[in-house]
PDB file of C-alpha atoms in Angstrom:
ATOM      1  CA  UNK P   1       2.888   6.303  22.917  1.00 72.00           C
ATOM      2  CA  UNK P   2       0.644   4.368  20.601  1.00 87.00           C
ATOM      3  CA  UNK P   3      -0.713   6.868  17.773  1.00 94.00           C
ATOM      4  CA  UNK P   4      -4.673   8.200  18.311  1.00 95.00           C
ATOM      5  CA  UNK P   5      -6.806   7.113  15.582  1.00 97.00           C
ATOM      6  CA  UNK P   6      -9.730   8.119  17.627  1.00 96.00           C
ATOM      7  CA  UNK P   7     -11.796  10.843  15.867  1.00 95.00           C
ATOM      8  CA  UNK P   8     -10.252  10.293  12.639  1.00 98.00           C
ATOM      9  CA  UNK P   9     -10.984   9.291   9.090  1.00 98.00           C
ATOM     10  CA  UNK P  10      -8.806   6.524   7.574  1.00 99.00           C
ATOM     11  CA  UNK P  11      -9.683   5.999   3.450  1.00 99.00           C
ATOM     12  CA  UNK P  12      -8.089   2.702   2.665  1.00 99.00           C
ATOM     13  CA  UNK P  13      -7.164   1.513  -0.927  1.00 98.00           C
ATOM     14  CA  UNK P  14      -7.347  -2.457  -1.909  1.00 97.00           C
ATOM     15  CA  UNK P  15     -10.100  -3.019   1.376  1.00 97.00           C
ATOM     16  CA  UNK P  16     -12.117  -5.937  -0.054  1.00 94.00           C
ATOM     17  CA  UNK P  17      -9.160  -8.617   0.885  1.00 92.00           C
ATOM     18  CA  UNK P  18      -6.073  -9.196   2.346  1.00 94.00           C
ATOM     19  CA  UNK P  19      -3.736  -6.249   3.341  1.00 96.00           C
ATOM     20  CA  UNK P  20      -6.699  -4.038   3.105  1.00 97.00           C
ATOM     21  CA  UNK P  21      -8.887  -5.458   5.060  1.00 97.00           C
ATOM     22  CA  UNK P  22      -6.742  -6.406   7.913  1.00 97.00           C
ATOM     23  CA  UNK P  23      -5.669  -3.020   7.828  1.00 98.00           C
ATOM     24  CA  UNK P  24      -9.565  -1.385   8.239  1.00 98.00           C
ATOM     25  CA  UNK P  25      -9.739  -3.891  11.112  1.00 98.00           C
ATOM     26  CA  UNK P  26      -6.936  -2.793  12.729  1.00 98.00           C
ATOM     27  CA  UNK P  27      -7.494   0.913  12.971  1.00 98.00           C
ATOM     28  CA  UNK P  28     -11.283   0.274  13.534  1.00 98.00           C
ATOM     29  CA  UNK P  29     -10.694  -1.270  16.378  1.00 98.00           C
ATOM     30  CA  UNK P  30      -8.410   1.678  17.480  1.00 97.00           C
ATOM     31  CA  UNK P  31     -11.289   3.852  16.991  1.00 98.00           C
ATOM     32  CA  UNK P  32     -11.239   5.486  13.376  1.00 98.00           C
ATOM     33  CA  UNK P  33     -13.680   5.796  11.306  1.00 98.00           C
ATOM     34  CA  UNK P  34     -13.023   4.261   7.852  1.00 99.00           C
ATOM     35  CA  UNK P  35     -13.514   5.603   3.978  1.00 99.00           C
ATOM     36  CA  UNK P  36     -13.482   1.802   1.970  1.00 99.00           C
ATOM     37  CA  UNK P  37     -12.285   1.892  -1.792  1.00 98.00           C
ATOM     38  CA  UNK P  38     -11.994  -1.496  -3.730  1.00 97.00           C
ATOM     39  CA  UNK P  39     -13.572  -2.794  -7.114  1.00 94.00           C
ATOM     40  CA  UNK P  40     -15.988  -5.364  -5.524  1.00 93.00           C
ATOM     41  CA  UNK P  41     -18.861  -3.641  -3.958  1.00 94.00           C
ATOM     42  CA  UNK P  42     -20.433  -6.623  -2.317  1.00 95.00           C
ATOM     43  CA  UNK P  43     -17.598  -7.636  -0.428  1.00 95.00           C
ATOM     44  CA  UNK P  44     -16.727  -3.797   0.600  1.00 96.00           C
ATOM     45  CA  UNK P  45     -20.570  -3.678   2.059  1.00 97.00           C
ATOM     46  CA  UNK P  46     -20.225  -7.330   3.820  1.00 97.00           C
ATOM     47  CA  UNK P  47     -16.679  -5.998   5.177  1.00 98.00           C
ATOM     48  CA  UNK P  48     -18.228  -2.917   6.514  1.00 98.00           C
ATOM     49  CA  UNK P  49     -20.994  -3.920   8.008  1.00 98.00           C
ATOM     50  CA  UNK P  50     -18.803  -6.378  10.009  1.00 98.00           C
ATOM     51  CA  UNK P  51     -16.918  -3.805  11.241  1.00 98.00           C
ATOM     52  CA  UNK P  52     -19.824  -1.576  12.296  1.00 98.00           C
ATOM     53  CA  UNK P  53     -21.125  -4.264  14.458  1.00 98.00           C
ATOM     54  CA  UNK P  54     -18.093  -5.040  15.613  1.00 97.00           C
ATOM     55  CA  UNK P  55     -15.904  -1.548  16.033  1.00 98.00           C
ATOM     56  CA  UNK P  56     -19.154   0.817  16.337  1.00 97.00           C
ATOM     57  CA  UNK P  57     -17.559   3.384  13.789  1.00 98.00           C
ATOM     58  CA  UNK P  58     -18.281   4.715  10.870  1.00 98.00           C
ATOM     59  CA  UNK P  59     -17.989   3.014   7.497  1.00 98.00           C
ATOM     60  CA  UNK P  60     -18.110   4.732   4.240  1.00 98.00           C
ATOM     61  CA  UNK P  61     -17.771   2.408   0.973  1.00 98.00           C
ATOM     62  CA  UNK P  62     -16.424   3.867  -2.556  1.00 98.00           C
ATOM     63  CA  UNK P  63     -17.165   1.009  -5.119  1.00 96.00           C
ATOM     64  CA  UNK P  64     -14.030   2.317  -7.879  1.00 94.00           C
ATOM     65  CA  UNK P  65     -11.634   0.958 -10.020  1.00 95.00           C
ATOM     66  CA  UNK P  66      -8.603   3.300  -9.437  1.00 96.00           C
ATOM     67  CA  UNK P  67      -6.714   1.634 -12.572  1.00 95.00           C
ATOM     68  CA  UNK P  68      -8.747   4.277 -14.387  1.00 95.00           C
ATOM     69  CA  UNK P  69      -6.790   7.520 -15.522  1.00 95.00           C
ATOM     70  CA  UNK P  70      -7.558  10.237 -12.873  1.00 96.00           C
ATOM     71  CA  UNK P  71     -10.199   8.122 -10.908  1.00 96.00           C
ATOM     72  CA  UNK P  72      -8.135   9.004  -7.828  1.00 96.00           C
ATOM     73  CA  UNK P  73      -8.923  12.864  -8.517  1.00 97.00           C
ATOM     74  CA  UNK P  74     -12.783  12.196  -9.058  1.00 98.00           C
ATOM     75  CA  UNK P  75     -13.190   9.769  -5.963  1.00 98.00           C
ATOM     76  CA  UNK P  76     -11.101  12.518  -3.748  1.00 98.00           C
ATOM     77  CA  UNK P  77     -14.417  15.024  -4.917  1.00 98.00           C
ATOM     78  CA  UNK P  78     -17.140  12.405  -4.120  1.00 98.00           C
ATOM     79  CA  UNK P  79     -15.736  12.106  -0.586  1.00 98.00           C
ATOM     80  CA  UNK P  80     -15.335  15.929  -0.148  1.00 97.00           C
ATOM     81  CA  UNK P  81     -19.558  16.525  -1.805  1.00 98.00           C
ATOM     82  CA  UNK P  82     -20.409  13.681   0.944  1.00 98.00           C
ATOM     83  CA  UNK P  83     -19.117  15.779   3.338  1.00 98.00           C
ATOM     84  CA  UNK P  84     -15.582  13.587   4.668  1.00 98.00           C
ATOM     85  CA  UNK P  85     -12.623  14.414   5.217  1.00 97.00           C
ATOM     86  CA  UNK P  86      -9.636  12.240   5.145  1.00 98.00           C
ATOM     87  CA  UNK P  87      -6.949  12.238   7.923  1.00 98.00           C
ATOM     88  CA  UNK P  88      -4.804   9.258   6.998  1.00 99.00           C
ATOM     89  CA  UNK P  89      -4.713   7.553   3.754  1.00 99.00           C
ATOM     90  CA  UNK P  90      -3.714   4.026   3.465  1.00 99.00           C
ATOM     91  CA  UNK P  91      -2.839   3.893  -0.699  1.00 99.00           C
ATOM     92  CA  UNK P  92      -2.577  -0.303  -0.320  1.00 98.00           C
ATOM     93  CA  UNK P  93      -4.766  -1.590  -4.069  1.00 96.00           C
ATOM     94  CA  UNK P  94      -2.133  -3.010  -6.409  1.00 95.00           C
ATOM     95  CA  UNK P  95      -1.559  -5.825  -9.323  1.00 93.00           C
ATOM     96  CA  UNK P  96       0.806  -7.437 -10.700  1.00 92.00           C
ATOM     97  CA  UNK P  97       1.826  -8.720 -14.499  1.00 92.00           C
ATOM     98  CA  UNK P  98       3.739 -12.347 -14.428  1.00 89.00           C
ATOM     99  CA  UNK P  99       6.150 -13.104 -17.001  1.00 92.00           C
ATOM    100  CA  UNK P 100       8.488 -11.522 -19.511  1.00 93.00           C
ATOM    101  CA  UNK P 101       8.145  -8.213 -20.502  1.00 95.00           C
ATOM    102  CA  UNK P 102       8.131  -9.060 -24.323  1.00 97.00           C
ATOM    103  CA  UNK P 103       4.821 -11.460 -23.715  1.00 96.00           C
ATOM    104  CA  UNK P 104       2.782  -9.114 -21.225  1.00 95.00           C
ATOM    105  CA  UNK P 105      -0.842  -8.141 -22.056  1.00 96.00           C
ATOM    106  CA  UNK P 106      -0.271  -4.570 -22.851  1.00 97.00           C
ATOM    107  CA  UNK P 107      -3.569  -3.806 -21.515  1.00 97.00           C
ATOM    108  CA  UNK P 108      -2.600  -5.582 -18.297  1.00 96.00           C
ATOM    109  CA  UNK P 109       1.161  -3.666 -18.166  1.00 97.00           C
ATOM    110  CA  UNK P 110      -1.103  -0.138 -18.677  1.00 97.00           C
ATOM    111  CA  UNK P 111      -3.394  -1.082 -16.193  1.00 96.00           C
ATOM    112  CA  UNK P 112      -0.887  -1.885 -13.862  1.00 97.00           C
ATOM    113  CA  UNK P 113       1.130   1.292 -14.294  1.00 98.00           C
ATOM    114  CA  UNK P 114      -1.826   3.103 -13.618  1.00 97.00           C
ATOM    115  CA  UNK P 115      -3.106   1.692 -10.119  1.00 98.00           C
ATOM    116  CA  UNK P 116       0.142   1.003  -8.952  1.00 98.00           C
ATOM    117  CA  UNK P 117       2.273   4.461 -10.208  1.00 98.00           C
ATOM    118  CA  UNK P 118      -0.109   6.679 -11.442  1.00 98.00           C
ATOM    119  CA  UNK P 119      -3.270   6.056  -8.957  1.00 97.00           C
ATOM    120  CA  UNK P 120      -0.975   6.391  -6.096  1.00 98.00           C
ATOM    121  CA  UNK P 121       0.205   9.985  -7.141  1.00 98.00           C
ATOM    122  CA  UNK P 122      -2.885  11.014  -8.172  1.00 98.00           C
ATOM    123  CA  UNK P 123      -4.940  10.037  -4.962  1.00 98.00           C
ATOM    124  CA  UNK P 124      -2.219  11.090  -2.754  1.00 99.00           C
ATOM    125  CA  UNK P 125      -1.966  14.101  -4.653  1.00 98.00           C
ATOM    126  CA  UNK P 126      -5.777  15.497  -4.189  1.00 98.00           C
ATOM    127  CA  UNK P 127      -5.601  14.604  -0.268  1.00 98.00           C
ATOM    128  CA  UNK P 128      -2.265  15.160   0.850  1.00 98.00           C
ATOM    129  CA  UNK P 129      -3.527  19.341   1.632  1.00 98.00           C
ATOM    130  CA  UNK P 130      -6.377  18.082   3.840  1.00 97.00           C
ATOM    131  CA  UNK P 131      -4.330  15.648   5.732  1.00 98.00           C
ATOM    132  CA  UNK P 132      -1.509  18.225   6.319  1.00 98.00           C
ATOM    133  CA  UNK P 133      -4.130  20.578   7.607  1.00 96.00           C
ATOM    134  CA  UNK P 134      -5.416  18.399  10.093  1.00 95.00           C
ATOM    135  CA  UNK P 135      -2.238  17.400  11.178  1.00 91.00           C
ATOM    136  CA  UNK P 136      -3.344  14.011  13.125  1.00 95.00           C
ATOM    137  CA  UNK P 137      -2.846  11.388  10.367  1.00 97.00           C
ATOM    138  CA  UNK P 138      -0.520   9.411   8.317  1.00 98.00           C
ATOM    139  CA  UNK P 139       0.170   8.776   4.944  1.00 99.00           C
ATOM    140  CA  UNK P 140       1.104   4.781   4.542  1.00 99.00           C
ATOM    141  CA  UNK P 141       2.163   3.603   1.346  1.00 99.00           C
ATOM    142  CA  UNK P 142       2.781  -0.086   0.393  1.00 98.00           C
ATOM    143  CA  UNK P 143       5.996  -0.334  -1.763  1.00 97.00           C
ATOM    144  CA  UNK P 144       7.653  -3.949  -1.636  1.00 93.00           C
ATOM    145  CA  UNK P 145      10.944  -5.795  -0.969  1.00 91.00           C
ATOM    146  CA  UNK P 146      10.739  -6.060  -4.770  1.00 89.00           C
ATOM    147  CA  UNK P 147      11.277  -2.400  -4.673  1.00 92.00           C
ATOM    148  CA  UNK P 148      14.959  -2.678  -3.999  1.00 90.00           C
ATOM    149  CA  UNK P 149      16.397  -4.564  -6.867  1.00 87.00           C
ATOM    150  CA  UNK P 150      14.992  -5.356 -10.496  1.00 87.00           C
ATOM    151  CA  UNK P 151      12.603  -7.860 -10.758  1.00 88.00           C
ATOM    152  CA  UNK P 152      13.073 -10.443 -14.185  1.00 91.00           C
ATOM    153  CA  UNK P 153       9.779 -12.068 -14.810  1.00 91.00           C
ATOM    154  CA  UNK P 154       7.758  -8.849 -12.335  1.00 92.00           C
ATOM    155  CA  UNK P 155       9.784  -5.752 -14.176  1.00 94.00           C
ATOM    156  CA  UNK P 156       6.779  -3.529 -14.236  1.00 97.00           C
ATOM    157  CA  UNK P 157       5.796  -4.570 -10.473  1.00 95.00           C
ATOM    158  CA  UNK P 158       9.152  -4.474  -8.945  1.00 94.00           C
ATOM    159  CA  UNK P 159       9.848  -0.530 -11.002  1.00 97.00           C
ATOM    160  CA  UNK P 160       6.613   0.685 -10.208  1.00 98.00           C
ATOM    161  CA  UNK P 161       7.319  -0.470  -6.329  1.00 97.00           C
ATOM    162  CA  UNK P 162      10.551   1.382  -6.236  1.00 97.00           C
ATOM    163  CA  UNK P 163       8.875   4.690  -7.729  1.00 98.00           C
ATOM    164  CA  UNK P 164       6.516   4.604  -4.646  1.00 99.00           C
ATOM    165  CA  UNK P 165       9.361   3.649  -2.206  1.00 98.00           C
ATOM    166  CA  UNK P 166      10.932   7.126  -3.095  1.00 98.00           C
ATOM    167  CA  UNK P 167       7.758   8.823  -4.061  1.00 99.00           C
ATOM    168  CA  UNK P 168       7.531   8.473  -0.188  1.00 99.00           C
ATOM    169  CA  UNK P 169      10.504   9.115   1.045  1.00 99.00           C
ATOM    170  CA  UNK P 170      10.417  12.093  -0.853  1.00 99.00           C
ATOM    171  CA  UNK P 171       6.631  13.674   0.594  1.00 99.00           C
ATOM    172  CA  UNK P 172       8.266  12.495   4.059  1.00 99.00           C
ATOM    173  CA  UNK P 173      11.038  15.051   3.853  1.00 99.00           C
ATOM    174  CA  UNK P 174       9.231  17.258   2.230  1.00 99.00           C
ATOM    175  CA  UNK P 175       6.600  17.256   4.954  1.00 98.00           C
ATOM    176  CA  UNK P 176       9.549  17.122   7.757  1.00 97.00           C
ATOM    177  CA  UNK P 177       8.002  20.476   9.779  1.00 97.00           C
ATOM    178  CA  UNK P 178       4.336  19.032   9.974  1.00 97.00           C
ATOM    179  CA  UNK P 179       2.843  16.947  12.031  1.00 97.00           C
ATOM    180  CA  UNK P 180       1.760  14.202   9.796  1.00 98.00           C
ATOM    181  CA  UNK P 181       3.535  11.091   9.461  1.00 98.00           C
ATOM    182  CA  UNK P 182       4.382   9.902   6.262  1.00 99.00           C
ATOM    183  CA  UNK P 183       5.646   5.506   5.751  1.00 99.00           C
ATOM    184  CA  UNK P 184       6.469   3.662   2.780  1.00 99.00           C
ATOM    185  CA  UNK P 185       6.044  -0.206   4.130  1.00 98.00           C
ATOM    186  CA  UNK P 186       7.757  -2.958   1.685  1.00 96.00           C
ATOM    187  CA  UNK P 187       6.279  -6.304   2.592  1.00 94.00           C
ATOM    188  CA  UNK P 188       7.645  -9.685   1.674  1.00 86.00           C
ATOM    189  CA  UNK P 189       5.090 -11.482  -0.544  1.00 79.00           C
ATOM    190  CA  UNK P 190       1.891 -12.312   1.220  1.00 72.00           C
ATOM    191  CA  UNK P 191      -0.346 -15.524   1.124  1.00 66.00           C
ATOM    192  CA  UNK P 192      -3.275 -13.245  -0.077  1.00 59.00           C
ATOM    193  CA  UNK P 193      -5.253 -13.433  -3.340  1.00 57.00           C
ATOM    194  CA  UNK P 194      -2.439 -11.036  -5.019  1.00 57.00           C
ATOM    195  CA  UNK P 195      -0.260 -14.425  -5.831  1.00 54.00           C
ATOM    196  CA  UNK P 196      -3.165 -16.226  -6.964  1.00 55.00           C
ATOM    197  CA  UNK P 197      -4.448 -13.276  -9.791  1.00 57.00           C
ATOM    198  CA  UNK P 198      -0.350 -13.637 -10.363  1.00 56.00           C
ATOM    199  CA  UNK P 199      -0.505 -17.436 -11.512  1.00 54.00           C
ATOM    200  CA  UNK P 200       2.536 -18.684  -9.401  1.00 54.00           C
ATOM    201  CA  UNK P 201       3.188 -19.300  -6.253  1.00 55.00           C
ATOM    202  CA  UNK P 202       6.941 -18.590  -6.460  1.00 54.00           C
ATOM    203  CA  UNK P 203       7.702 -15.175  -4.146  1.00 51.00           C
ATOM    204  CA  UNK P 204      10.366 -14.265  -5.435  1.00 54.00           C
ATOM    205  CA  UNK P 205      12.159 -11.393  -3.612  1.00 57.00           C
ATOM    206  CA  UNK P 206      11.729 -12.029  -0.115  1.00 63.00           C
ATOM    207  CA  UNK P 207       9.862 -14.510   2.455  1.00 71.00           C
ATOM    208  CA  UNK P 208       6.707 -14.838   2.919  1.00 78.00           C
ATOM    209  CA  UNK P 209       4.391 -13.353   5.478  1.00 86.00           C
ATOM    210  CA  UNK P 210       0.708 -12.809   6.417  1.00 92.00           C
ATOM    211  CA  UNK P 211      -1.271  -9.780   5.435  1.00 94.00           C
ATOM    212  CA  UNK P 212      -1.782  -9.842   9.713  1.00 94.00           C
ATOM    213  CA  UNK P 213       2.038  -9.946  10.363  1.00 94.00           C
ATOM    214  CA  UNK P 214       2.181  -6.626   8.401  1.00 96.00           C
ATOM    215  CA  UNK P 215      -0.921  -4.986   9.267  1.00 97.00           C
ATOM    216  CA  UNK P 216       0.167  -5.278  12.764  1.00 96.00           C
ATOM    217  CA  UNK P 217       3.772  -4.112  12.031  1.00 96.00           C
ATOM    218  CA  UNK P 218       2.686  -1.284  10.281  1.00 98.00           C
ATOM    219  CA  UNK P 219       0.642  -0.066  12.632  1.00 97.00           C
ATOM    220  CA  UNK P 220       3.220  -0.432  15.228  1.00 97.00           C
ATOM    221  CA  UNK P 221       5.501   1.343  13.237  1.00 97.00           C
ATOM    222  CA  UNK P 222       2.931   4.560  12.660  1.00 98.00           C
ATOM    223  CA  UNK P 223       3.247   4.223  17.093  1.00 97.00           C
ATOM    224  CA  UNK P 224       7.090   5.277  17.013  1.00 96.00           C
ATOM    225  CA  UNK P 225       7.327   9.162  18.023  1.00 92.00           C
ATOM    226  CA  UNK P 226       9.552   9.097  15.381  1.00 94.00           C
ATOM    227  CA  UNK P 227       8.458   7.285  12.269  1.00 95.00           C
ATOM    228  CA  UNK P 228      11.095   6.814   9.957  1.00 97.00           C
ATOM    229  CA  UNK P 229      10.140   7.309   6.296  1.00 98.00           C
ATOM    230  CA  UNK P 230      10.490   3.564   5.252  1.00 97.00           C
ATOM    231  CA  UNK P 231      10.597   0.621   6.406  1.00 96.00           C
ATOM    232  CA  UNK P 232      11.226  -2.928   5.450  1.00 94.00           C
ATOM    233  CA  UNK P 233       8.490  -5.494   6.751  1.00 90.00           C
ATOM    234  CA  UNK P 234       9.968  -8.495   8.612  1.00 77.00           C
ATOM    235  CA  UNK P 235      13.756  -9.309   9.661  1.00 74.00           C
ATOM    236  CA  UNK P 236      13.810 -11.968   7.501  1.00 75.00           C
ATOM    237  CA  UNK P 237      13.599  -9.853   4.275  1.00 76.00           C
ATOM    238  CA  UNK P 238      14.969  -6.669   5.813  1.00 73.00           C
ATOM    239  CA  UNK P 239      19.046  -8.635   6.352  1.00 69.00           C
ATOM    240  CA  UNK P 240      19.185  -9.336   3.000  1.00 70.00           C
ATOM    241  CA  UNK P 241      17.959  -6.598   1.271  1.00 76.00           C
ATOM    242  CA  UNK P 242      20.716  -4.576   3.638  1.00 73.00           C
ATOM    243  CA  UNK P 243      23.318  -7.163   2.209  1.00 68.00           C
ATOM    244  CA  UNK P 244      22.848  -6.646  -1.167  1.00 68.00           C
ATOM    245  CA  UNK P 245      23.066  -3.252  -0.947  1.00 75.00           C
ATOM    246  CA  UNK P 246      27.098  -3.470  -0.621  1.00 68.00           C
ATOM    247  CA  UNK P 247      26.800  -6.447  -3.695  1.00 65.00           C
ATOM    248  CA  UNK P 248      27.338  -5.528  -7.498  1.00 72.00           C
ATOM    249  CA  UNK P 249      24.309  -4.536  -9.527  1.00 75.00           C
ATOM    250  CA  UNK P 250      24.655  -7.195 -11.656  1.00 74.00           C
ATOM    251  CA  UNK P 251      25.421 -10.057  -9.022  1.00 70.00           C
ATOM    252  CA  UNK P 252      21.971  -9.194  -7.484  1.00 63.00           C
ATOM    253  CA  UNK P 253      20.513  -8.796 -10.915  1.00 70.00           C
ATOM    254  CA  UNK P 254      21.541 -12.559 -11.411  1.00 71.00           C
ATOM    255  CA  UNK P 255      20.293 -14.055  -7.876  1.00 66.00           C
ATOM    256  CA  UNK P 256      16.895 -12.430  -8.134  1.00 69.00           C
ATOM    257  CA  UNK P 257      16.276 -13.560 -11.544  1.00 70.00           C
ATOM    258  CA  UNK P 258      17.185 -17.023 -10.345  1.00 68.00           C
ATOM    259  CA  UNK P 259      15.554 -16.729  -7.177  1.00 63.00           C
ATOM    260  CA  UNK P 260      12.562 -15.778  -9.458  1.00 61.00           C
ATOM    261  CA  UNK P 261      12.964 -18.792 -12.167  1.00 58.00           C
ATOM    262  CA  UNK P 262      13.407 -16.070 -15.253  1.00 56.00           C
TER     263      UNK P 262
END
């Protein structure tokens, strides 16, 4: 039976583009209504106005930069004094650094750690109470295939995927009685504008997909009675992350760095 979003409140992360956006389609058009976060305010308004006329729910946009220490908290209390309340949360903003470590922008590498590590905890953290009272949502978090196995050249990326990967997992047993459903999703790289802030085209660990392709698995995944606490987006990249599993550490170490170019 396909999951009700009807009468709900979805707050997506990252909704200006790509993933995001495919994703506030999605569950508009399955009848939630949506809380929008993203940096670029014009595009969140454009986006949400499109799906008003289109979906007829309603569309509430957050203009933030989560990459800020605690901004998670303080956007969490400007939804609750405007009166929402969240059912699901979607935590899907992220960046990535490109290159060795040794030669990173340290402002880049903190600002990175922050929206993709610390952001997630600290959003999830503030609305996880109010989603586990109302019982009828999800919690999705977007990990990444790079989550399974170091990443040369994407260190920071590929370690701060794997801390949400079991971050999840984690919440999901811990949350095992309750009715809320809790999904880490690890896509293969997506043709989005993610690889073009990166600077190369090169994916890396795994094949690539559309931000649609995953949108629409995830989704169908959140439809299981039983959701299962992770999952691994596309056959293609879910076979050979199972393979290397049984490899040696350091054999995998090797092909990813040279699947990379490091």
């Amino acid at each position: 039976m396909a999951m009700d979003h009807r009468g709900t409140t979805v707050l997506i992360t990252g909704a200006s583009s790509g993933l995001g956006a495919q994703f506030a389609h999605r569950l508009a058009a399955r009848g939630a209504d949506l809380i929008l976060v993203a940096r670029r305010a014009e595009r969140l308004a454009e986006l949400a106005e499109t799906i008003r006329t289109q979906a007829g729910v309603a569309v509430a946009v957050y203009a933030d930069d989560l990459a800020v220490p605690r901004a998670g908290r303080r956007l969490a209390e400007r939804i609750e004094a405007d009166g929402l309340r969240v059912d699901t949360l979607v935590n899907n903003a992220g960046m990535g650094t490109h290159g060795t470590f040794a030669t990173q922008d340290p402002d880049a590498v903190a600002a990175e750690v922050q929206l993709n590590v610390a952001g997630v905890v600290d959003l999830t953290r503030a609305l996880l109470p109010q989603m586990l009272s109302s019982g009828r949502g999800a919690l999705v978090n977007i990990a990444s295939t790079s989550a399974y196995q170091p990443t040369p050249d994407m260190a920071v990326y590929g370690a701060g995927k794997a801390f949400v990967l079991s971050f999840t997992e984690a919440i999901a047993y811990e949350t095992r009685r309750s009715s809320l459903k809790v999904l880490a999703v690890s896509p293969g790289p997506m043709r989005t504008e993610f690889f073009d802030k990166l600077g190369t085209t090169r994916p890396g660990v795994g094949h690539w997909q559309t931000a649609d392709d995953v949108a629409e698995f995830t989704i169908r995944t959140l439809d299981r009675r039983h959701t299962p606490a992770s999952v691994i987006s596309g056959a293609l990249n879910a076979v050979p992350i199972a393979a290397a599993r049984f490899a040696p550490r350091p054999l995998v170490l090797a092909l990813t760095g040279r699947a990379v170019g490091a």
